[in-house]
Structures are given as structure tokens and as C-alpha cells.
Short mmCIF file of N, CA and C in Angstrom, two decimals:
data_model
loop_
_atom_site.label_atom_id
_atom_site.label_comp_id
_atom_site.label_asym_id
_atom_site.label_seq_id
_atom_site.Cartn_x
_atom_site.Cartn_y
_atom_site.Cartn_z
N UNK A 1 -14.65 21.59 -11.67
CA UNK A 1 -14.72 21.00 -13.00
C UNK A 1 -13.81 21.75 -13.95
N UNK A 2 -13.62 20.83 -14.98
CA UNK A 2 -12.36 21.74 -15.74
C UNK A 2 -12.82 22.41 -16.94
N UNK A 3 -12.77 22.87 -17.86
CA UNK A 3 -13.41 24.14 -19.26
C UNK A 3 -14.18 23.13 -20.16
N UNK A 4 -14.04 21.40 -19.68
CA UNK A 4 -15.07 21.28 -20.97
C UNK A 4 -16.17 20.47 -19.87
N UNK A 5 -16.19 21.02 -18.89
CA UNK A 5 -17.99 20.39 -17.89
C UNK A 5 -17.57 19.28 -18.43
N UNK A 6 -16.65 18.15 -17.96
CA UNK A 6 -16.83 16.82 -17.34
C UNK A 6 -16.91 16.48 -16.01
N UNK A 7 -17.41 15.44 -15.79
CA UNK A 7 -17.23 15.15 -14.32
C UNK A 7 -15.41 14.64 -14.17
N UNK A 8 -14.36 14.51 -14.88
CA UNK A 8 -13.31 13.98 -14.18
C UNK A 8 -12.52 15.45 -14.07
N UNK A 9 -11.77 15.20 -12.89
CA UNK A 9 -10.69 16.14 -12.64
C UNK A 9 -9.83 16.22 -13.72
N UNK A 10 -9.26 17.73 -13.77
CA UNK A 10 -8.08 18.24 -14.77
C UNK A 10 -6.68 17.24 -14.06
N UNK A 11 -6.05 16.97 -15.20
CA UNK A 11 -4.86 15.93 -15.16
C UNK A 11 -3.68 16.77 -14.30
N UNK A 12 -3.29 15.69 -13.36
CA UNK A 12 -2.33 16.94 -12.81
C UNK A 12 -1.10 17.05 -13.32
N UNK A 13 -0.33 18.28 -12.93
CA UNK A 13 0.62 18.53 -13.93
C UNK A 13 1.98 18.16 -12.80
N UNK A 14 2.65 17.28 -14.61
CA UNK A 14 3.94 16.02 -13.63
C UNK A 14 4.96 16.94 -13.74
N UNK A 15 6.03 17.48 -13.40
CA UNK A 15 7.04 17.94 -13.21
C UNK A 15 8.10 16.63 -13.23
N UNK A 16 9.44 17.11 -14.31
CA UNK A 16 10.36 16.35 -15.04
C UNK A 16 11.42 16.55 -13.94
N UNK A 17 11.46 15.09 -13.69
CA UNK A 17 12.94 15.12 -12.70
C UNK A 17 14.52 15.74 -13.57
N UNK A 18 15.31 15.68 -13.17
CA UNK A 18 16.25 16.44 -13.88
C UNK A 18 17.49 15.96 -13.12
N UNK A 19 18.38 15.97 -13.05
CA UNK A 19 19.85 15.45 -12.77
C UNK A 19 20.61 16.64 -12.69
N UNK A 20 21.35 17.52 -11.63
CA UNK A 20 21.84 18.49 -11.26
C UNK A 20 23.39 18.23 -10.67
N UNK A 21 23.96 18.85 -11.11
CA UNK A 21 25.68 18.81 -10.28
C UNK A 21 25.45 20.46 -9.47
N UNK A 22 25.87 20.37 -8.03
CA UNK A 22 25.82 21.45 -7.40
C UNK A 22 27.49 21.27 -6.67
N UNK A 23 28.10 22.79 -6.59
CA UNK A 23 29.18 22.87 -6.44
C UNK A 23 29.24 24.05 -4.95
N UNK A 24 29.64 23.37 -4.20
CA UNK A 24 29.57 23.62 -2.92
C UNK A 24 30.37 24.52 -2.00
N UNK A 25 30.77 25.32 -1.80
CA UNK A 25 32.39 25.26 -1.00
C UNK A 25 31.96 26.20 0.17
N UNK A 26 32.59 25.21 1.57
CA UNK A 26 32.04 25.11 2.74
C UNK A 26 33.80 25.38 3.53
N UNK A 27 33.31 25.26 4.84
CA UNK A 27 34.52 25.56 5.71
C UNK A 27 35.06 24.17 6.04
N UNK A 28 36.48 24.20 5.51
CA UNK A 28 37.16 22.84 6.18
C UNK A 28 36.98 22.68 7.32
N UNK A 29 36.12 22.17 8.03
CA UNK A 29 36.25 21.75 9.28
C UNK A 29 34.99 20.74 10.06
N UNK A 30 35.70 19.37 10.53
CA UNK A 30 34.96 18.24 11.27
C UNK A 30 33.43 18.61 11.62
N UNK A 31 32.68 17.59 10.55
CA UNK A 31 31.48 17.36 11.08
C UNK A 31 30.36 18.30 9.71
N UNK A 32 30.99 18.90 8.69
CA UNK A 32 30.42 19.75 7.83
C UNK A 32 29.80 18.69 6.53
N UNK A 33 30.27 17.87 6.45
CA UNK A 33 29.72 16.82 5.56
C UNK A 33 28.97 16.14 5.85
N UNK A 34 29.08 15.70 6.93
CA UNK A 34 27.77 15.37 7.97
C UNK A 34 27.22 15.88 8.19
N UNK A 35 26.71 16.69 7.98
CA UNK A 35 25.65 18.12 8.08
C UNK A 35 24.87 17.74 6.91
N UNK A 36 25.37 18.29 5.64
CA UNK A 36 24.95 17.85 4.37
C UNK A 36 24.22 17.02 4.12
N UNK A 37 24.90 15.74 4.20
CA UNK A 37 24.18 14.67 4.21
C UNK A 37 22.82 14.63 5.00
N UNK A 38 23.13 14.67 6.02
CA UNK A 38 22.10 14.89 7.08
C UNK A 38 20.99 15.47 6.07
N UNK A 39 21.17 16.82 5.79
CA UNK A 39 20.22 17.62 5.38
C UNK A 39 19.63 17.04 4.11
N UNK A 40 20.51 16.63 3.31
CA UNK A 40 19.69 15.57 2.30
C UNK A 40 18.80 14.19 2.92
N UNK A 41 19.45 13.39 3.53
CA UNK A 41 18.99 11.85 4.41
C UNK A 41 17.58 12.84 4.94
N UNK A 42 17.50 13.54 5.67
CA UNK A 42 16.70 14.25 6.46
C UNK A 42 15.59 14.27 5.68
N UNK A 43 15.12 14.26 4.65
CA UNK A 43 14.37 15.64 3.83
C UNK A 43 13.88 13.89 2.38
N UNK A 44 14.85 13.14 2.37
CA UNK A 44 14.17 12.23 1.60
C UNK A 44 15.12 12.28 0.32
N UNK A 45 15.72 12.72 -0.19
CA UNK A 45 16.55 13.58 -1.09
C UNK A 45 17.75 12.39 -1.53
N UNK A 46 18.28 12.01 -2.57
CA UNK A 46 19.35 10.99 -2.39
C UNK A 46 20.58 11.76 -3.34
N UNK A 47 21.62 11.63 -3.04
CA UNK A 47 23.05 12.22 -3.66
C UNK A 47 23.10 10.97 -4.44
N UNK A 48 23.10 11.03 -5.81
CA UNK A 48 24.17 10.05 -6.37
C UNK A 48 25.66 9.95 -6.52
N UNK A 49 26.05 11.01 -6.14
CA UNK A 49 27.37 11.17 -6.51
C UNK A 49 28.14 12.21 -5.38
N UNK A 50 29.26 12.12 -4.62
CA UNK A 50 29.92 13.11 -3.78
C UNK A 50 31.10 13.12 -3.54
N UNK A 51 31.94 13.92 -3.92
CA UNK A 51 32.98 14.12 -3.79
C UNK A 51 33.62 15.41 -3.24
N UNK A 52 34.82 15.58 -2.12
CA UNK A 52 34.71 16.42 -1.30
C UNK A 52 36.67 16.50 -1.32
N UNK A 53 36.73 17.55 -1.26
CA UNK A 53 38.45 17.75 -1.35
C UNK A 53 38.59 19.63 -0.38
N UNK A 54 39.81 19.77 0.28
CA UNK A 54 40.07 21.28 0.40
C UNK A 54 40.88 21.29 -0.78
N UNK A 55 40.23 22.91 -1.57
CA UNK A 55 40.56 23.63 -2.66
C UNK A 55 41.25 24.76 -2.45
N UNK A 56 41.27 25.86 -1.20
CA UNK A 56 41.92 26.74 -0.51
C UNK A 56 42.71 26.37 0.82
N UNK A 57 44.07 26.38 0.81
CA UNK A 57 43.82 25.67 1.92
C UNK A 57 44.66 26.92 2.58
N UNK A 58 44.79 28.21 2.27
CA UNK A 58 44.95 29.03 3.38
C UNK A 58 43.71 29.81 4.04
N UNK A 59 42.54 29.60 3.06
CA UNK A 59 41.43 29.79 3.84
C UNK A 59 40.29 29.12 4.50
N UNK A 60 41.42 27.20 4.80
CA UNK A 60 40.73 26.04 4.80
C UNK A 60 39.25 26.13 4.48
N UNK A 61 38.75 26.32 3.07
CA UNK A 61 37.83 25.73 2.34
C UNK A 61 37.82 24.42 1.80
N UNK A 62 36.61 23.62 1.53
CA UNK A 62 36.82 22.95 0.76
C UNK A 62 35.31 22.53 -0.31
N UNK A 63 35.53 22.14 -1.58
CA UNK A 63 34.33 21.97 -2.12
C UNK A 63 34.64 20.44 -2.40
N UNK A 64 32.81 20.74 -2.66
CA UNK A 64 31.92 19.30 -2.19
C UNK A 64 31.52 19.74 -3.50
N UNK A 65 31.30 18.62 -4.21
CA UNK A 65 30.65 18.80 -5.64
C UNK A 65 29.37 17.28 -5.96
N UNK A 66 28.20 17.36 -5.67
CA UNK A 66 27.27 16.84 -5.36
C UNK A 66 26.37 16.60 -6.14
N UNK A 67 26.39 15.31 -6.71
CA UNK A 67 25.15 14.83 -8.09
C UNK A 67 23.64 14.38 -7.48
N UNK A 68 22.68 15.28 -7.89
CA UNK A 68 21.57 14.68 -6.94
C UNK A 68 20.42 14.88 -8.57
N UNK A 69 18.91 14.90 -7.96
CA UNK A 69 18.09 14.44 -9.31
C UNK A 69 16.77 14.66 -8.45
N UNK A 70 15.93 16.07 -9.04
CA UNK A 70 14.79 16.11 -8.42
C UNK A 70 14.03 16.90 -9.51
N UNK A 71 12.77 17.34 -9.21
CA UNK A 71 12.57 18.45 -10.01
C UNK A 71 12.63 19.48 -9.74
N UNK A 72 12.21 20.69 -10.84
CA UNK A 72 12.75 21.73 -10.48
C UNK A 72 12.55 22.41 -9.03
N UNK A 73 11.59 22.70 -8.44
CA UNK A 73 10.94 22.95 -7.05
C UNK A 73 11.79 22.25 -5.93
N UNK A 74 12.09 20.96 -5.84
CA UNK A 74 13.03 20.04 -5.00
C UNK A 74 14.45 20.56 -5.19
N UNK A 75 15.08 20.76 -6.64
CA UNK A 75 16.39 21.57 -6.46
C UNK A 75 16.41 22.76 -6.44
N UNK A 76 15.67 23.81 -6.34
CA UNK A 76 15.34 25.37 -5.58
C UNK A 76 15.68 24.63 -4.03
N UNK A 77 14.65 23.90 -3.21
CA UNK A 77 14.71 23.75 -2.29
C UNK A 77 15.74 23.39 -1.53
N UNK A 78 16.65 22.29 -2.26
CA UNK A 78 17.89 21.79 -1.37
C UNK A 78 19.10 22.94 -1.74
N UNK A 79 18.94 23.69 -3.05
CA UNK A 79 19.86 24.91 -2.96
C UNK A 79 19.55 26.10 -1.86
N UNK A 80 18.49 26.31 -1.67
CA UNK A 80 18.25 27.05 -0.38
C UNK A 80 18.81 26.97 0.99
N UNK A 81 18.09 25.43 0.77
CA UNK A 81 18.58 25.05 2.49
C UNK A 81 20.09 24.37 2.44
N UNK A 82 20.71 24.71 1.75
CA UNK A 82 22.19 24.11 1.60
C UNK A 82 22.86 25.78 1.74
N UNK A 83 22.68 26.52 1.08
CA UNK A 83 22.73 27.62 1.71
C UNK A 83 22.78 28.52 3.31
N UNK A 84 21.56 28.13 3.60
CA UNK A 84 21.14 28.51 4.68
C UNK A 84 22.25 27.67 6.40
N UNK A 85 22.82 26.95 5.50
CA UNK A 85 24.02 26.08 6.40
C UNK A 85 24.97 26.95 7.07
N UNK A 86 25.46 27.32 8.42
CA UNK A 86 26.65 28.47 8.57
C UNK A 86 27.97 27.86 8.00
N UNK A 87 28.69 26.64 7.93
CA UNK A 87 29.58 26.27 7.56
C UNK A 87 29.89 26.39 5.59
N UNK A 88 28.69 26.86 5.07
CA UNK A 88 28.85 27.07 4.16
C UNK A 88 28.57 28.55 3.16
N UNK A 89 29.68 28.88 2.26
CA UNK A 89 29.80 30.31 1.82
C UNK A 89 29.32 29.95 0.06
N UNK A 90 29.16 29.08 -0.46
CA UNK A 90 28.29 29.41 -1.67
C UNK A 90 27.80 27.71 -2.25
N UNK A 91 27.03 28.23 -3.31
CA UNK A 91 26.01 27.01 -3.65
C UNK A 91 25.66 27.21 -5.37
N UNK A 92 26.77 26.62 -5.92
CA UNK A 92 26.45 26.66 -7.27
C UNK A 92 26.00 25.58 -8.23
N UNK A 93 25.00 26.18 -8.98
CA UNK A 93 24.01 25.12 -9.90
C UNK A 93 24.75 24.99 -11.35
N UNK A 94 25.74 24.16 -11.46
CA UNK A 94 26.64 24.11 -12.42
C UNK A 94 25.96 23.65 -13.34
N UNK A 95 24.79 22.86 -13.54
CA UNK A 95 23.97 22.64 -14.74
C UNK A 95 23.09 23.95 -15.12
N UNK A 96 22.27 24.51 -14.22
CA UNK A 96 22.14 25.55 -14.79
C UNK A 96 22.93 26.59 -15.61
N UNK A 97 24.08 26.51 -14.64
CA UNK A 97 24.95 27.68 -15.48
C UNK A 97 25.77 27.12 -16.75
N UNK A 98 25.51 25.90 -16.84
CA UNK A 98 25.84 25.36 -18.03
C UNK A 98 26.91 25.12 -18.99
N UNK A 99 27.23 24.23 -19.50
CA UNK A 99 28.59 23.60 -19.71
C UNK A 99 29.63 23.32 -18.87
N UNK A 100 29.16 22.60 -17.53
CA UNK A 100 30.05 22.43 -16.86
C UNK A 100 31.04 21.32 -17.12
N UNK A 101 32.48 21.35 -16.81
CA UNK A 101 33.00 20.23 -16.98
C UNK A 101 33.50 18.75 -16.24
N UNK A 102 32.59 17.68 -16.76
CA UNK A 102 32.29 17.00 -15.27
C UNK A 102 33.36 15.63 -15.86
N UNK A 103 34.18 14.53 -14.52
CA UNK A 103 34.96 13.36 -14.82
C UNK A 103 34.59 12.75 -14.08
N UNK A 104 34.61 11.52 -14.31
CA UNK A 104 35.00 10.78 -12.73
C UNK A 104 36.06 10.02 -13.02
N UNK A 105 36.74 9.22 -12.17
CA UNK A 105 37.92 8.29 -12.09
C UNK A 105 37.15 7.13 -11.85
N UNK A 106 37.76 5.52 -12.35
CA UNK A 106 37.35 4.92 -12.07
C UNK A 106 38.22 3.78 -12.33
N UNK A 107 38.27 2.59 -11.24
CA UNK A 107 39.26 1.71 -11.11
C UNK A 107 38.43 0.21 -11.24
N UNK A 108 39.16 -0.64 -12.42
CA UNK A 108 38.20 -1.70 -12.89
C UNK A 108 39.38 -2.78 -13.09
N UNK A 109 38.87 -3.38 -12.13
CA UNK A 109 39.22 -5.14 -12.03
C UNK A 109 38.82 -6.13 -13.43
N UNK A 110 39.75 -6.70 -14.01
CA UNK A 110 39.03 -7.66 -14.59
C UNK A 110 39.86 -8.89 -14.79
N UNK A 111 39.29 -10.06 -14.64
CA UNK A 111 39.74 -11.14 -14.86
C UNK A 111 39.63 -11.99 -16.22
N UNK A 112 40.88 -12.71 -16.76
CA UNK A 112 40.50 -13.17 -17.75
C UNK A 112 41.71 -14.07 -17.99
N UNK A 113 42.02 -15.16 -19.10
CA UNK A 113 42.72 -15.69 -19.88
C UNK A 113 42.63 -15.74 -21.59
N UNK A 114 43.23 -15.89 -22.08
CA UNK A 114 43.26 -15.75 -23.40
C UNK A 114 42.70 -15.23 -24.23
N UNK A 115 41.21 -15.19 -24.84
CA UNK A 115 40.39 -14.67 -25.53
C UNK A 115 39.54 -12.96 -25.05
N UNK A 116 39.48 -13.37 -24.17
CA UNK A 116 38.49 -12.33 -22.84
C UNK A 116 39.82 -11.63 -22.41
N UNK A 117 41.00 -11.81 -22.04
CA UNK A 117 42.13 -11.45 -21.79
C UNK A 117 42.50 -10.11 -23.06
N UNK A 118 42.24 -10.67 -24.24
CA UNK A 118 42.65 -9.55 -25.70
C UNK A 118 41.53 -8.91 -25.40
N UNK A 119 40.47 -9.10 -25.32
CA UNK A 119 39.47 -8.17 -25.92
C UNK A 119 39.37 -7.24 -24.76
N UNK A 120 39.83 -7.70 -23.54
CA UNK A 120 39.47 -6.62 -22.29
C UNK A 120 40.76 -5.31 -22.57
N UNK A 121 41.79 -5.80 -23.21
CA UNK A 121 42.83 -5.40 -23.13
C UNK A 121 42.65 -4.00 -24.95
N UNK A 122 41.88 -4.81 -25.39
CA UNK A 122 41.44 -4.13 -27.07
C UNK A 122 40.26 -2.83 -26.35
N UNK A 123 38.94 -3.29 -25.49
CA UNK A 123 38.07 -2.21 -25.41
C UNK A 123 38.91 -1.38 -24.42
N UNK A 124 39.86 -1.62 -23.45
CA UNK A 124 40.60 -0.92 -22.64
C UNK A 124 41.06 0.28 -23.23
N UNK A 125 41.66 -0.14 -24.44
CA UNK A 125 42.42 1.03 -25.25
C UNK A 125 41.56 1.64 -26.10
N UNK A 126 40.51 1.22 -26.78
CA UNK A 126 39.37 2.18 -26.97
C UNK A 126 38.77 2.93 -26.34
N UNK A 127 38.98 2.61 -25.21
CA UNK A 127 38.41 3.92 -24.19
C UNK A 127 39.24 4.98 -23.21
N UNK A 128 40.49 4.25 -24.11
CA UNK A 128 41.62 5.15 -23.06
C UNK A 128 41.73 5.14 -21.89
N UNK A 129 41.39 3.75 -21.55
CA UNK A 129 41.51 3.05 -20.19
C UNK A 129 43.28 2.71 -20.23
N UNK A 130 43.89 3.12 -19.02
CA UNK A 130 45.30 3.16 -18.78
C UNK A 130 45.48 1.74 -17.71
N UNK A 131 46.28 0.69 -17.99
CA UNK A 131 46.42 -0.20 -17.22
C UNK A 131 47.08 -0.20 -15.86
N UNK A 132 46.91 -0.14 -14.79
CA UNK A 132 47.53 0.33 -13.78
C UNK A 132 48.46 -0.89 -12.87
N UNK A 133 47.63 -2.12 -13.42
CA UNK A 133 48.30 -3.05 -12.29
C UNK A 133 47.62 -4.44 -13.59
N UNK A 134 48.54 -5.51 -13.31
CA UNK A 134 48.83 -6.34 -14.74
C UNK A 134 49.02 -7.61 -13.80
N UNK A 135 48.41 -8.77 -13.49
CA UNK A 135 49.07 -10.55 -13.26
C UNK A 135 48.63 -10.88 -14.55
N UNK A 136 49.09 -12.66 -14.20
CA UNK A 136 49.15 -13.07 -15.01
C UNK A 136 47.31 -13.88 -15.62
N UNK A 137 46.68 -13.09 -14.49
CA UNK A 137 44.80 -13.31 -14.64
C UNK A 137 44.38 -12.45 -14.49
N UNK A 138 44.52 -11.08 -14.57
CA UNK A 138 43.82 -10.17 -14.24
C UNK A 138 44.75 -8.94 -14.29
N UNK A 139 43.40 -7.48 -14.58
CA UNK A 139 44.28 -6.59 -14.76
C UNK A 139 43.27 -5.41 -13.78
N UNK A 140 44.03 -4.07 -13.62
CA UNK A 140 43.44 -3.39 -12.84
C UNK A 140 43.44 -2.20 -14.26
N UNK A 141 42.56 -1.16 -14.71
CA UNK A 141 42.02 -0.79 -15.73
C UNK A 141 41.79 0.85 -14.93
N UNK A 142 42.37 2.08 -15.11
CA UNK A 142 42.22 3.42 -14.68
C UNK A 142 41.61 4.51 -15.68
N UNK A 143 40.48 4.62 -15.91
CA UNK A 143 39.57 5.45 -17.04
C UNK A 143 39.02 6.58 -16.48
N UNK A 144 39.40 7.65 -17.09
CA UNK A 144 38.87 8.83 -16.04
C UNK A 144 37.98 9.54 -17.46
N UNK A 145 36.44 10.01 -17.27
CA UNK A 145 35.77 10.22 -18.51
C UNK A 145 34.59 10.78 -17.60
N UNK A 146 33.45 10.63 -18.51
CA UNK A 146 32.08 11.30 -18.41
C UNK A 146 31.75 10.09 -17.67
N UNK A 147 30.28 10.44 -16.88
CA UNK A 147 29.99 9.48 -16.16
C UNK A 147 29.21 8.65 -17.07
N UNK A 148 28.60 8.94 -18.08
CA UNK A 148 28.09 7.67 -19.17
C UNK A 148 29.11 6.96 -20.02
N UNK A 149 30.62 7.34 -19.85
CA UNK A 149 31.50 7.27 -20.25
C UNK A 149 31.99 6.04 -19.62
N UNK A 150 32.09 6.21 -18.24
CA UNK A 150 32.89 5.09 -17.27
C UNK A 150 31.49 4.13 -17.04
N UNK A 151 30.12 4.26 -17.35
CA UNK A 151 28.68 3.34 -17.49
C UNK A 151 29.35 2.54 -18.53
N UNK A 152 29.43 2.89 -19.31
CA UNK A 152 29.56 2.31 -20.92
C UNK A 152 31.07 1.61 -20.75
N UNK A 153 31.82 1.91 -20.50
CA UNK A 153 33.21 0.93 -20.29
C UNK A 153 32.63 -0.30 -18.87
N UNK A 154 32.41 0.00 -18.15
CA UNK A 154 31.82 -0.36 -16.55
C UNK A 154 30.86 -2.24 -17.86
N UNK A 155 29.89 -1.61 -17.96
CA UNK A 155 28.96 -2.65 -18.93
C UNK A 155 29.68 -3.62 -19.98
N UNK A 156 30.24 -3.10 -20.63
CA UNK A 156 31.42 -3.96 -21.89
C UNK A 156 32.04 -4.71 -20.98
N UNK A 157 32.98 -4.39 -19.56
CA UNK A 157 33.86 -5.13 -19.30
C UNK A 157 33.26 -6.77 -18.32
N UNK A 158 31.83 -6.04 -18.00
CA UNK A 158 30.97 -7.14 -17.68
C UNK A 158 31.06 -8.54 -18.28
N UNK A 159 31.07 -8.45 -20.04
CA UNK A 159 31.30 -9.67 -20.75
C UNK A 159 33.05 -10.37 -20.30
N UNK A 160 33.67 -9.58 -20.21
CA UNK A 160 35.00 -9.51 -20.43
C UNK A 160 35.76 -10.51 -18.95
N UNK A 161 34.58 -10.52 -17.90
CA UNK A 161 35.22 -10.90 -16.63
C UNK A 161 35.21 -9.88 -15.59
N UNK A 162 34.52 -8.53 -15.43
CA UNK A 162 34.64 -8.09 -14.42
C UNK A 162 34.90 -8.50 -13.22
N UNK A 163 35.34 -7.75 -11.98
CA UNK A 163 35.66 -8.30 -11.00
C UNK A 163 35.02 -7.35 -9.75
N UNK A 164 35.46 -6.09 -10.16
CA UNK A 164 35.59 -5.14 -9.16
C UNK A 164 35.18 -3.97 -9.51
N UNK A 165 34.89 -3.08 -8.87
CA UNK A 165 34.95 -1.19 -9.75
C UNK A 165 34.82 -0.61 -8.01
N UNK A 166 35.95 0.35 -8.58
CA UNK A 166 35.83 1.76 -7.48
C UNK A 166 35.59 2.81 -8.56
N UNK A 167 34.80 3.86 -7.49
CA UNK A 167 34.85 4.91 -8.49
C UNK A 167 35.33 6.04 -7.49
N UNK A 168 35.41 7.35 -8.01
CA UNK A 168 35.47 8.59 -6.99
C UNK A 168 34.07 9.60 -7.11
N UNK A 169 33.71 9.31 -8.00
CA UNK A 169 32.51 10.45 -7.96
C UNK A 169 32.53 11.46 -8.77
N UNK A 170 31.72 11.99 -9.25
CA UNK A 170 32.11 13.32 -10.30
C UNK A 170 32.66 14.71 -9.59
N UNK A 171 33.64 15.07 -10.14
CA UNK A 171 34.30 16.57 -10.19
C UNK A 171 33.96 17.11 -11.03
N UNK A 172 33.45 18.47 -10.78
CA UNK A 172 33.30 19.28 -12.12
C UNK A 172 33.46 20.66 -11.61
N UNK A 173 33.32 21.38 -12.72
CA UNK A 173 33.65 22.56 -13.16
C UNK A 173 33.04 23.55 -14.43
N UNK A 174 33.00 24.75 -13.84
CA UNK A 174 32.00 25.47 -15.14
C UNK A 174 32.96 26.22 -15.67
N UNK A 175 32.79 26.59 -16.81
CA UNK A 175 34.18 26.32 -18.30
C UNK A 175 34.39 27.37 -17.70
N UNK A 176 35.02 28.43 -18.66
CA UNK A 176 35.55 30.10 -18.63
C UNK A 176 36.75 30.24 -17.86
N UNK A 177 36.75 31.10 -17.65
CA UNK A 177 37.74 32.00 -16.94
C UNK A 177 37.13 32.76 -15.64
N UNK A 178 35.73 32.65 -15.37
CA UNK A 178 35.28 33.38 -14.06
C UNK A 178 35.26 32.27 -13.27
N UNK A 179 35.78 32.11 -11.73
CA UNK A 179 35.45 31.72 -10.74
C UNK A 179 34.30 30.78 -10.17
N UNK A 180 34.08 29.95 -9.67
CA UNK A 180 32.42 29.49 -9.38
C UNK A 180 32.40 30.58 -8.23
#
């Protein structure tokens, strides 16, 4: 029973999911991303976001920079066991360490004639969307920003005639001058 003698149980306590960028850097070599994944798929865990490049390449490294969303206890846990990986040499919590600097790229189709044609072409340049590819119905649209950034252009162009969207995923980076 809980301090005021009722019969109902004490309320249990909810833990706040949270949205995390973790910055990875593992050994270039076949089959290490598949690991990862694995270890997330495995465990229940979902990546929203992944993007993977070699960053050293005389010490074929490469980082994986990985948007996932748990609470706090769940991201202790997948930083552990992401760790605990041999193909991999560090595991950084770029939201924790805070102010990291995050983009994504993103490539947007849209179709239109005349009216819908100006205005796709008007919010384009409000958002510093760069035109990459131009007919005479459609345009291809290159916006590289915050990821509520490329949401919010992504939604507007919806009215406009969307067609298509690629994205790459977020890259980021923690500000300063020290190293991750």
C-alpha cells in the first residue's frame, strides 16, 4: 500500500522517451552494419535515421551516425551493447554532449503547371531549396537543413504537387574544436 492506506497501487513511474543521435565509428569492413542493425532489429529497438560513410580512410574507419528514440535506461542500454561490438572503437551520445550539429539532404520531386508551378518555385527559395533538375512539369528541389527543416519543406510541397522525396539521413557533429 502506498503512504496514504488506500487500497489502489502507487502510479507507476512513466519514463520520457527522448530522441538521441549516436555517433559511431567502427572498422571499415563487410558485414559491420549488419551487425548493428542486427543488434537493434534483435532487441526491438528502431533507427530512424542511418547514415554510414569511411571518415579515415588510412585507418579504414568509418562512422555511422544513428537517430534512434527510447528512454533513458533503453539508450544506456543500446550504448553499451553497441560498444561491446569488436568491430567497433567508440560510441558517442551527441545529444547528451550537446549542441550537436545535425543536416540532412534531401531530394524533392514536384510536379506542377502554372500556379502550383510559382509557388513551388517561391517556397523553394524560402527555404533555400536549390533546383537541381528543371522540365517543362516538374522540378527536382535539393534542401539540405534540420530534420524539422526538410519535415516542414517535405509538407508545404505536398499542396504544391509532390511527387517523390529521397532523403540521406542525418549527419552530425558536436561543435568545438575537440574530436568525437
Amino acid at each position: 500500500m502506498n503512504a496514504m492506506n488506500t487500497h489502489y497501487p502507487d502510479p507507476t513511474l512513466v519514463e520520457p522517451v527522448a530522441r538521441h543521435t549516436l555517433a559511431v565509428v567502427v572498422d571499415n569492413e563487410p558485414g559491420v552494419l549488419a551487425r548493428i542493425a542486427g543488434l537493434f532489429s534483435g532487441r526491438g529497438y528502431n533507427i530512424e535515421s542511418l547514415t554510414v560513410s569511411e571518415t579515415e580512410h588510412e585507418k579504414h574507419l568509418s562512422r555511422i551516425t544513428i537517430v534512434t528514440a527510447g528512454t533513458n535506461a533503453i539508450l544506456e542500454q543500446i550504448k553499451s551493447q553497441l560498444e561491446r561490438l569488436v568491430p567497433v572503437h567508440r560510441v558517442v551520445d551527441l545529444t547528451v554532449q550537446g549542441n550537436a550539429i545535425e543536416r540532412e539532404l534531401a531530394l524533392v520531386k514536384v510536379q506542377g503547371k502554372g500556379e502550383t508551378r510559382v509557388e513551388a518555385m517561391r517556397l523553394a527559395s524560402a527555404f533555400g531549396a536549390k533546383t537541381v533538375d528543371a522540365t517543362l512539369s516538374s522540378f527536382v528541389f535539393e534542401l539540405t537543413g534540420t530534420t524539422d527543416e526538410v519535415e516542414r519543406f517535405i509538407n508545404l510541397m505536398v499542396a504544391v504537387g509532390l511527387v517523390e522525396v529521397s532523403r540521406t539521413g542525418v549527419a552530425a557533429m558536436g561543435r568545438g574544436a575537440d574530436p568525437m
